[in-house]
Amino acid sequence: MSRPPAGKDRGRRPPPPRHPPKEETPFRRPAADVVVLYGAHAVREALIAGRRKLLALYATENAAERIAPLAAAAGLTPKIVEARALSQRLGEESVHQGLMLEACPLPEADIADIEPKSGLVLVLDQVTDPHNVGAILRTAAAFAVDALIVTERHSPDFTGVLAKAASGALEHVTIVSVVNLARALEQLAERDFLIVGLDSEGPQPLEASPLRKPLALVLGAEGKGLRRLTRERCDILARLDMPGPIKSLNVSNACAAALMALRLRLG
């Protein structure tokens, strides 16, 4: 029997075809100094406000057309990606509306940087839910609040879900992060701020309290409320009187109701 010629295939299966290497993800690698914003309002306001350094804008074809003028004004060219790629990057539950922006964090601010234009400041005592803080930021921007003060610990990151919930307000409200909230309240008092703690067990209704500007409204976490040291630094503890059968509100809703009461009372 003749043998196959040397060097020829002796009946072995040919090796499977080699697949081309997968393209690297178009997005930057997550880093501590990179903030991710997504959704039409959050991205739009970041492009307009110009308060932070912008790194890269990713958009679907349709979204890129809508955002093109603002992107060009901000010096960015959208990188076209599939909606599926954004969902994979941000999470399937994210409502990104075809837009994602990578940017640097906002400049850090201190209590001394607060300019009392409206004479109202919000202080959050360990409110940790990003949806609530985002909604509070949106309300703060609507009422032209001068600043939002939060604690470095037990506060959510000001990016992603929070920025989406804030609907662009993140770019318009000065945010001050402090290590010691009790000390921060003392600093506000030294600047002649009236410190008002919102407490469901407060001895008097907010609208009946002796109020004046500048005023710092302090809100506690749901369930826990204001901590002892925080309460001790307040000049007034006041409550929101609810006429209906439910006597308490979600902290973001309570914030909106309180700001409206203060606006009606103080102008």
mmCIF file of N, CA, C and O in Angstrom, residues 61 63 96 155 202 217 251:
data_model
loop_
_atom_site.group_PDB
_atom_site.id
_atom_site.type_symbol
_atom_site.label_atom_id
_atom_site.label_comp_id
_atom_site.label_asym_id
_atom_site.label_seq_id
_atom_site.Cartn_x
_atom_site.Cartn_y
_atom_site.Cartn_z
ATOM 1 N N GLU A 61 -26.240 56.845 17.647
ATOM 2 C CA GLU A 61 -26.301 57.736 16.489
ATOM 3 C C GLU A 61 -27.382 58.798 16.653
ATOM 4 O O GLU A 61 -27.160 59.979 16.386
ATOM 5 N N ALA A 63 -28.843 59.891 19.469
ATOM 6 C CA ALA A 63 -28.531 60.807 20.569
ATOM 7 C C ALA A 63 -27.401 61.763 20.185
ATOM 8 O O ALA A 63 -27.397 62.925 20.594
ATOM 9 N N HIS A 96 -30.251 55.359 30.210
ATOM 10 C CA HIS A 96 -29.175 56.247 29.749
ATOM 11 C C HIS A 96 -29.584 57.140 28.578
ATOM 12 O O HIS A 96 -28.896 58.115 28.279
ATOM 13 N N SER A 155 -22.354 58.904 52.752
ATOM 14 C CA SER A 155 -23.002 59.675 51.703
ATOM 15 C C SER A 155 -22.728 58.968 50.378
ATOM 16 O O SER A 155 -21.659 58.372 50.199
ATOM 17 N N GLY A 202 -40.434 67.328 66.362
ATOM 18 C CA GLY A 202 -40.093 68.695 66.743
ATOM 19 C C GLY A 202 -41.203 69.357 67.541
ATOM 20 O O GLY A 202 -42.391 69.062 67.339
ATOM 21 N N LEU A 217 -31.052 74.354 56.716
ATOM 22 C CA LEU A 217 -32.059 73.332 57.017
ATOM 23 C C LEU A 217 -31.379 71.970 57.055
ATOM 24 O O LEU A 217 -30.779 71.546 56.066
ATOM 25 N N VAL A 251 -37.629 61.530 52.740
ATOM 26 C CA VAL A 251 -36.772 62.676 53.044
ATOM 27 C C VAL A 251 -36.688 63.665 51.882
ATOM 28 O O VAL A 251 -36.644 64.887 52.096
#
